[in-house]
Structure formats: C-alpha cells, structure tokens
mmCIF file of C-alpha atoms in Angstrom:
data_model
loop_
_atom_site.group_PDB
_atom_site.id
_atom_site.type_symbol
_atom_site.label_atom_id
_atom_site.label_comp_id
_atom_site.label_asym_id
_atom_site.label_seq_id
_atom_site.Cartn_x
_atom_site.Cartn_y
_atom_site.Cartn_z
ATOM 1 C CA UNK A 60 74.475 108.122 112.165
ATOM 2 C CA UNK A 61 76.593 110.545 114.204
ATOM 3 C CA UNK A 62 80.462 111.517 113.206
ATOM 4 C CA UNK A 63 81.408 109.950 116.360
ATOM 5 C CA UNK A 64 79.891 106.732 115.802
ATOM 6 C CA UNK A 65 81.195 106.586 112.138
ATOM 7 C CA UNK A 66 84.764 107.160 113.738
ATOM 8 C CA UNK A 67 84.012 104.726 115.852
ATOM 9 C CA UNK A 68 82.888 101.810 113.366
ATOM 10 C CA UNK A 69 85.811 103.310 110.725
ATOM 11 C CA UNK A 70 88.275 102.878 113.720
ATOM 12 C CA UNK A 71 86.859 99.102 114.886
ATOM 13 C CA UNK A 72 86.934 98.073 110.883
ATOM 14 C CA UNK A 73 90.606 99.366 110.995
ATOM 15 C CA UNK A 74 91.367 97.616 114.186
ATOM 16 C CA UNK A 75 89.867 94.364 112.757
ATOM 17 C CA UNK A 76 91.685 94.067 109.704
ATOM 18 C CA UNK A 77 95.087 94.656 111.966
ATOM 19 C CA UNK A 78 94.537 92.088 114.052
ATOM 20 C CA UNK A 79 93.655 89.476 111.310
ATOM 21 C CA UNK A 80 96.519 90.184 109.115
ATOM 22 C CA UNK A 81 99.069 90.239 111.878
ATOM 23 C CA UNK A 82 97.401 86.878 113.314
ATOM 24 C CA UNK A 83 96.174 83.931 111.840
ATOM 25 C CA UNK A 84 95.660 86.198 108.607
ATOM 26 C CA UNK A 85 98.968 86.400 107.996
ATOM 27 C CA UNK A 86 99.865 82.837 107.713
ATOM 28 C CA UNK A 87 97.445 82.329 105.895
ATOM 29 C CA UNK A 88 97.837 85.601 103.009
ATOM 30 C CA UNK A 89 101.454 84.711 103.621
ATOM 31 C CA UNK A 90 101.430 80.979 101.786
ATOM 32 C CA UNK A 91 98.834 82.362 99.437
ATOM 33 C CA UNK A 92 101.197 84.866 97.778
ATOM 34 C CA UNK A 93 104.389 82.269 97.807
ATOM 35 C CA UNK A 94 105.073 79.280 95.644
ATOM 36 C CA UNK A 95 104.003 77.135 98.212
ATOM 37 C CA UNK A 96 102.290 73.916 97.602
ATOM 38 C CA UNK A 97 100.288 74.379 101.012
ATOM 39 C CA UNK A 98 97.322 75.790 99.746
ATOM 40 C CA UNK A 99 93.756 74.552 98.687
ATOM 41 C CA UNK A 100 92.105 75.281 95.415
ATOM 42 C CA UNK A 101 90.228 78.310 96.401
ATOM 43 C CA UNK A 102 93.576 79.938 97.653
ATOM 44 C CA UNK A 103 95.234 78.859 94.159
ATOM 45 C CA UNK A 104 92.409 80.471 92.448
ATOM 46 C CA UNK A 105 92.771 83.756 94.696
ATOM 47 C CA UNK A 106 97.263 83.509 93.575
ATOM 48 C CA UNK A 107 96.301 83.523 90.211
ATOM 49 C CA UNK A 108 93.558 85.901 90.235
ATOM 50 C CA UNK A 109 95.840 88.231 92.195
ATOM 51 C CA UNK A 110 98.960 87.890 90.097
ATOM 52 C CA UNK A 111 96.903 88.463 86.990
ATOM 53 C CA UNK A 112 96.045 91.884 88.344
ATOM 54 C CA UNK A 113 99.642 92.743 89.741
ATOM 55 C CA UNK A 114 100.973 91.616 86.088
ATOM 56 C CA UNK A 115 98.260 93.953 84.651
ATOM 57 C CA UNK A 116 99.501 96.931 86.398
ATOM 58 C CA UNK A 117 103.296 96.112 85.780
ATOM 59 C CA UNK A 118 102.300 96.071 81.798
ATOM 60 C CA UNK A 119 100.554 99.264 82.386
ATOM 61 C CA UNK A 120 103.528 100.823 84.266
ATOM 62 C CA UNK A 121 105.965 99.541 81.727
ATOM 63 C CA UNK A 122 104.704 101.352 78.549
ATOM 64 C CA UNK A 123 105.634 104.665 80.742
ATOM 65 C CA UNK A 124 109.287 103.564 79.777
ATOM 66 C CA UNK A 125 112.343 104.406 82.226
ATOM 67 C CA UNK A 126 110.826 104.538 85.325
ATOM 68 C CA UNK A 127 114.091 104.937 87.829
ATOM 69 C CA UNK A 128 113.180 108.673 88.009
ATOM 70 C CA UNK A 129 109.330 108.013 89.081
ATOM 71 C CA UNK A 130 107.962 107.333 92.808
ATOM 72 C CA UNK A 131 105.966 104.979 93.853
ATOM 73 C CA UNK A 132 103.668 104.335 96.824
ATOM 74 C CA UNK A 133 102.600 100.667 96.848
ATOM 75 C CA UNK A 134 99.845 101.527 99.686
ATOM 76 C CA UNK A 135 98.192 98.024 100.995
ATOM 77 C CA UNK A 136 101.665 96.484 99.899
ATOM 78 C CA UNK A 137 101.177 92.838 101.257
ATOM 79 C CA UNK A 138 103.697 90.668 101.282
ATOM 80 C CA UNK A 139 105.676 92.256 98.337
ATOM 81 C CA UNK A 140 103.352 91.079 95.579
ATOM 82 C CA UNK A 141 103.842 94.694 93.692
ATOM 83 C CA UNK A 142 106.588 96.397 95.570
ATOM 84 C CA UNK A 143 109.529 93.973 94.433
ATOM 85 C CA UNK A 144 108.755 93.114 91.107
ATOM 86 C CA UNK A 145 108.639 97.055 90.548
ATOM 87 C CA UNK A 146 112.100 97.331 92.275
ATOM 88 C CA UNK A 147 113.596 94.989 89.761
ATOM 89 C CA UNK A 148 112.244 97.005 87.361
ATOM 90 C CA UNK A 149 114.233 99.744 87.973
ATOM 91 C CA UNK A 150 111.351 101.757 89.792
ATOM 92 C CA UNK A 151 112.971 104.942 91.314
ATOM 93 C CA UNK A 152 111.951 105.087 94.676
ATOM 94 C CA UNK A 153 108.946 102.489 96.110
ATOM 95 C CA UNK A 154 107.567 103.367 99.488
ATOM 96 C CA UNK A 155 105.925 100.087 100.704
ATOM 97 C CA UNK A 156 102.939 100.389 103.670
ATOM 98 C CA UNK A 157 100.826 98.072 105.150
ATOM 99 C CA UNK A 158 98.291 98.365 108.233
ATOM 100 C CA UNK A 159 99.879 94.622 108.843
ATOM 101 C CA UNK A 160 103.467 95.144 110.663
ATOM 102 C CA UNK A 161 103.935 91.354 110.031
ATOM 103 C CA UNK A 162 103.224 91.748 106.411
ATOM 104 C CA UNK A 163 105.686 94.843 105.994
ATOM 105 C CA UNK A 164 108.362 92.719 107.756
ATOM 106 C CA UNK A 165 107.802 89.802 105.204
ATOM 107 C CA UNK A 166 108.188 91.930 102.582
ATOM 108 C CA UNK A 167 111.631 93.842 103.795
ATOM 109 C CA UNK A 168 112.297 90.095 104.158
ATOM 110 C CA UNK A 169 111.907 89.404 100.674
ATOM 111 C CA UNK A 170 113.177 92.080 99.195
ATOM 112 C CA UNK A 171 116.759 91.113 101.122
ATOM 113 C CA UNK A 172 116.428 87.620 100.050
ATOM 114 C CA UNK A 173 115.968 88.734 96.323
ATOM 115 C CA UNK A 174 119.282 90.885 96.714
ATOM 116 C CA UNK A 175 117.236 94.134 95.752
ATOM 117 C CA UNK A 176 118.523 97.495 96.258
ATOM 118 C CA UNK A 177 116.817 98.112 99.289
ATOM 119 C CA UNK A 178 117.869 102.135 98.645
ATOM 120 C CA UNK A 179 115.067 102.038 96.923
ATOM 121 C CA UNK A 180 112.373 100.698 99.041
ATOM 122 C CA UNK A 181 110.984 102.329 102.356
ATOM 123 C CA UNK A 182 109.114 100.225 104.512
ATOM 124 C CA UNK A 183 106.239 101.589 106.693
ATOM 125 C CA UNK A 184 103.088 100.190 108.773
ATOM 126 C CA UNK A 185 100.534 102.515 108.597
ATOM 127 C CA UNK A 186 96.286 102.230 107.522
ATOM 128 C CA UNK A 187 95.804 103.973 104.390
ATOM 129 C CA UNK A 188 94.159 107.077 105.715
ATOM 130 C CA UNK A 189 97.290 107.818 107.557
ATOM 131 C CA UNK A 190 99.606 107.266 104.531
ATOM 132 C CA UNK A 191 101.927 110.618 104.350
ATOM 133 C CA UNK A 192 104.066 111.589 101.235
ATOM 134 C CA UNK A 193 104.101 112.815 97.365
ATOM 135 C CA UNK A 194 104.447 110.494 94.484
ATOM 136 C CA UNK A 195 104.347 109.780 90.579
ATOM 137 C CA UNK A 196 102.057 107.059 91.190
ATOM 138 C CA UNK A 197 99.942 105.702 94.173
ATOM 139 C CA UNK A 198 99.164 102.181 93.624
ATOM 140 C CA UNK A 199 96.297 99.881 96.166
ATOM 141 C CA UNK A 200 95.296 96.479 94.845
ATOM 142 C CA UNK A 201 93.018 94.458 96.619
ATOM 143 C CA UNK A 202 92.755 96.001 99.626
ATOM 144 C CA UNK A 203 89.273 97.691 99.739
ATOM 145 C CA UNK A 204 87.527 94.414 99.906
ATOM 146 C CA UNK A 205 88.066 95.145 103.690
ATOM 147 C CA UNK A 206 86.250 98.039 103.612
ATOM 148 C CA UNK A 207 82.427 99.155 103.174
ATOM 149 C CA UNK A 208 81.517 101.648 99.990
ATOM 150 C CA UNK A 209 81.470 104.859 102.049
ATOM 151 C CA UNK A 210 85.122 104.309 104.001
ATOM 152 C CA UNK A 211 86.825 103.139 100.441
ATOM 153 C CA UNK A 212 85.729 106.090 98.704
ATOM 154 C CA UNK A 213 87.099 108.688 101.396
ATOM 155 C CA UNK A 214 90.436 106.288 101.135
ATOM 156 C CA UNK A 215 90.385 107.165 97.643
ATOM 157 C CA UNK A 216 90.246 110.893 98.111
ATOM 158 C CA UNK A 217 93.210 110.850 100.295
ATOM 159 C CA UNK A 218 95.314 108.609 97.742
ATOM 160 C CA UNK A 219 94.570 111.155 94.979
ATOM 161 C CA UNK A 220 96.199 113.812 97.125
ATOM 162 C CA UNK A 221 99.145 112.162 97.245
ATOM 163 C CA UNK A 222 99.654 111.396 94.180
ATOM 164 C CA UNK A 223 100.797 113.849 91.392
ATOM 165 C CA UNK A 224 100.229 111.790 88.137
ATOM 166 C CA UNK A 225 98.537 108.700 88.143
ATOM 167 C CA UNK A 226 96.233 106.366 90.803
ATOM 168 C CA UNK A 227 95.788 102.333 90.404
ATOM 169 C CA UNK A 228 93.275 100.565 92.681
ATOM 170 C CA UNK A 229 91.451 97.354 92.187
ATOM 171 C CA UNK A 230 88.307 95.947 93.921
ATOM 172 C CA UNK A 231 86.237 93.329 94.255
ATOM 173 C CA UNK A 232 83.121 95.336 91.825
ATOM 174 C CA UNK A 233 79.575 94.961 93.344
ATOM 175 C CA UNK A 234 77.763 93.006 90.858
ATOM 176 C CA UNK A 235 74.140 90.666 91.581
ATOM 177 C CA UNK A 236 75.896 87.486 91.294
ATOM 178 C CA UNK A 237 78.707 88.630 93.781
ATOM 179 C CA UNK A 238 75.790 89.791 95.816
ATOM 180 C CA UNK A 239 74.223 85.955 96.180
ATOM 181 C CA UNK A 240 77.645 84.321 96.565
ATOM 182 C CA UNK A 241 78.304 86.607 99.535
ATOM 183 C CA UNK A 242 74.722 85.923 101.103
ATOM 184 C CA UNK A 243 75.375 82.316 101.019
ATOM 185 C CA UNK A 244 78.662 82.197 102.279
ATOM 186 C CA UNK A 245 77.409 84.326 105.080
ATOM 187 C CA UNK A 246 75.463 81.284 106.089
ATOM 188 C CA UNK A 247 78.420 79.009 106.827
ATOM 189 C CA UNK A 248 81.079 80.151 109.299
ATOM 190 C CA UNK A 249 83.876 78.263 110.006
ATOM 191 C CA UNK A 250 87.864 78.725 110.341
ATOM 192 C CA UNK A 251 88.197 79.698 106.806
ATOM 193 C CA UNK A 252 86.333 82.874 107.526
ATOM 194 C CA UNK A 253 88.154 85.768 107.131
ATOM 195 C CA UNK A 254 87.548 89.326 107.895
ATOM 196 C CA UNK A 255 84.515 90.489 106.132
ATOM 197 C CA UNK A 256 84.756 90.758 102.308
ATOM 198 C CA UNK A 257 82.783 93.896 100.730
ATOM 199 C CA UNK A 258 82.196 94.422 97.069
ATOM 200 C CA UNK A 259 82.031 98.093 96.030
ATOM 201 C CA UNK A 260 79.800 99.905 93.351
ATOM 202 C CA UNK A 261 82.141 101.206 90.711
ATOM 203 C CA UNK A 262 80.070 104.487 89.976
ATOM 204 C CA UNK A 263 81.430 105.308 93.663
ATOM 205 C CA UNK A 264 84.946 104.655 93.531
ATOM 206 C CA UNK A 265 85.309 106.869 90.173
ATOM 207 C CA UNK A 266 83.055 109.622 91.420
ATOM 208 C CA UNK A 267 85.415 109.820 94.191
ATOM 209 C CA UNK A 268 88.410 110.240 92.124
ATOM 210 C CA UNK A 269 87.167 112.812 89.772
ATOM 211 C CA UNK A 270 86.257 114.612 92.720
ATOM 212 C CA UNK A 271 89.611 115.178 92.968
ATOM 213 C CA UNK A 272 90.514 115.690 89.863
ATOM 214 C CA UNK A 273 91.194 112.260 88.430
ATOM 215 C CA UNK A 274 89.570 110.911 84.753
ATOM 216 C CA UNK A 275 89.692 107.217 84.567
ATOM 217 C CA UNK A 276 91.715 106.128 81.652
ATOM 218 C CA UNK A 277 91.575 102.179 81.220
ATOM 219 C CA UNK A 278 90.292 99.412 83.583
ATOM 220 C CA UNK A 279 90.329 95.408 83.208
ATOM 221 C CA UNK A 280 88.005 93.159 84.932
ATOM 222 C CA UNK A 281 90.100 90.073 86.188
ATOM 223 C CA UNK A 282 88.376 86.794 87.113
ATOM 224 C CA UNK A 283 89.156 83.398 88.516
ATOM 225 C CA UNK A 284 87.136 81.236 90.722
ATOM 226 C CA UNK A 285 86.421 82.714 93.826
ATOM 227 C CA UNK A 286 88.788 85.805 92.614
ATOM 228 C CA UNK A 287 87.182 89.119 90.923
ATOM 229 C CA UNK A 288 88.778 92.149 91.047
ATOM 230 C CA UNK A 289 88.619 95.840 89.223
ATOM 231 C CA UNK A 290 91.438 97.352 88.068
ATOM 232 C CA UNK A 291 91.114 101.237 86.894
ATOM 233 C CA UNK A 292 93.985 103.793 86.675
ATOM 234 C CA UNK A 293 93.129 107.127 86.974
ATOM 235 C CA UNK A 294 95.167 110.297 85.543
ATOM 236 C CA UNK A 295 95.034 113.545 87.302
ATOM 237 C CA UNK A 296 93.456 116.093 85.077
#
C-alpha cells in the first residue's frame, strides 16, 4: 500500500473515532465511567474491568512515593478516569488530552466539581500522534482498541519520546479466543455497535517500545466479561 493511502486510512480511522466519541459515543462512554445506574451488564462489566486497570496503575504510581514533583501526560484521558484520581494524589503537574473535545470538557467538568486544584491539570484535545510536551510519565489506557496493530505501534514510538522515565499503556491483547468473539460479533450489527474494536499482538507493542529505548518492567492481564485489557509499564533504558 502507498504512504498516501496509509495517511489516508490513518487519517479516516482518526476522523472516525472523533466523531463517535463526540456523538452518540460520548453519552454512551460518559454513563459508563460514572456511578450511574443507567447501564446494562456488559457496560458494568466494561466499569469494572476499566477501573481495575486505572487502580492498577495508581498502585504502580504510588510505590514511586511523593509524586507532586513528577509530570504526567494522561494521553487518551476520557472522561477523567486517571487524570483526577492522580490529582488528588498530589500528582505534580497532569496534562489531560483527548481526540474527543466533549470528553476533555467532561473531565475539566469534573475536576471543578471535585474542588481539585485545577493548577495542576491542563486540558487539551488533540489525537495522540499530535500530543506535544516532556514528562516523568506518559500514561494511555484503553485507547488502542481503536486502532489496527501497525498505527498503535507508531503511537507508541511517539509516546516514548515524550516521555523521560516511564510509559503505561493497556490493550485489548490479541489472543484466539478474542479472535472468535470478535468474528461473531461482527455478524450482528445493531445500535450497540461501536467504532471498531482491534486486539493487538503484544510482541508488537513491546518491540515498539524498546525500539526506543524502553525495557518492559511488569504487566497485569485484567479480565471481566466482555472487558480484557494489557497493562505493561515500560522504563526507559
């Protein structure tokens, strides 16, 4: 395939996830990472698979110790799922991005509601390629299920050259079983669809980072129905 028409399919992928998450998407993502009671059992599942992850990598972040004198880019940031938790933690600086402007304004949102020293938090809609800055610690959780093998890995690259210390990212990992369960959900589309889900081959996500000079250094499989996800953290050699 040509570079032009891989900048064109990278672009319309973009473009696609956008448009979901600042549509119906966000409604929907929106009551799925609340404490609302308007949700069915497969979003449940997805809350608590998702919160076990984002729990995860505050434990991780926590045996660092003080961390008011560390950065942190929350790239992919949601609704606040990461970023606000990690501001009550005392988290130096947190710079919050989203390619959703409805999701970053959700999460300012919440972040005034739970009185948070907004000082602290910078607020930006921008696709992950596009992210700008130096950190401690890059941080993307579940946001590469968006995105095919070959477009994640490149998104990787660019987060490890941002980062001066540490990268987190979790995924949904490419395994046989996940493989069949996506083929037959294929064959029923409906409203529930969302925009389309890719798992990714681990071997490829941490050959990318040590490309650029990251070692993985601990990872945790999370699962609940209808929710798996990755988690590595990588340390710059």
């Amino acid at each position: 395939m040509a570079m032009e028409q891989r900048q064109e399919l990278k672009q319309a992928e973009k473009t696609e996830v956008a448009n979901y998450f600042n549509g119906t998407g966000f409604d929907r993502w929106n009551r799925i990472y609340s404490e609302s009671d308007d949700v069915n059992k497969v979003q449940r599942n997805i809350r608590i698979g998702h919160q076990k992850t984002v729990d995860d990598v505050l434990a991780w972040l926590q045996e660092r110790g003080d961390l008011s004198a560390m950065s942190f880019c929350d790239a992919g940031c949601g609704v606040g799922s990461l970023s606000l938790p990690l501001a009550a933690m005392g988290a130096g600086s947190i710079a919050a991005s989203d390619i959703s402007a409805a999701m970053v304004a959700e999460t300012k949102r919440r972040a005034a509601d739970a009185k948070l020293d907004l000082s602290r938090l910078t607020f930006t809609t921008s696709d992950l390629e596009s992210l700008q800055g130096c950190f401690h610690t890059v941080i993307c959780l579940d946001v590469f299920i968006h995105y095919p093998q070959q477009a994640a890995e490149e998104m990787v690259r660019h987060l490890c050259g941002l980062t001066q210390e540490s990268l987190l990212v979790s995924f949904a990992p490419y395994t046989p079983l996940l493989a069949v369960l996506k083929r037959i959900g294929q064959l029923f589309p409906g409203p529930s669809k969302t925009t389309r889900a890719y798992t990714l081959r681990e071997d490829g996500i941490i050959k990318a980072a040590m490309g650029c000079g990251f070692e993985p250094i601990r990872s945790k499989l999370n699962q609940a129905p209808f929710y798996f996800s990755r988690l590595i953290e990588f340390k710059k050699i």
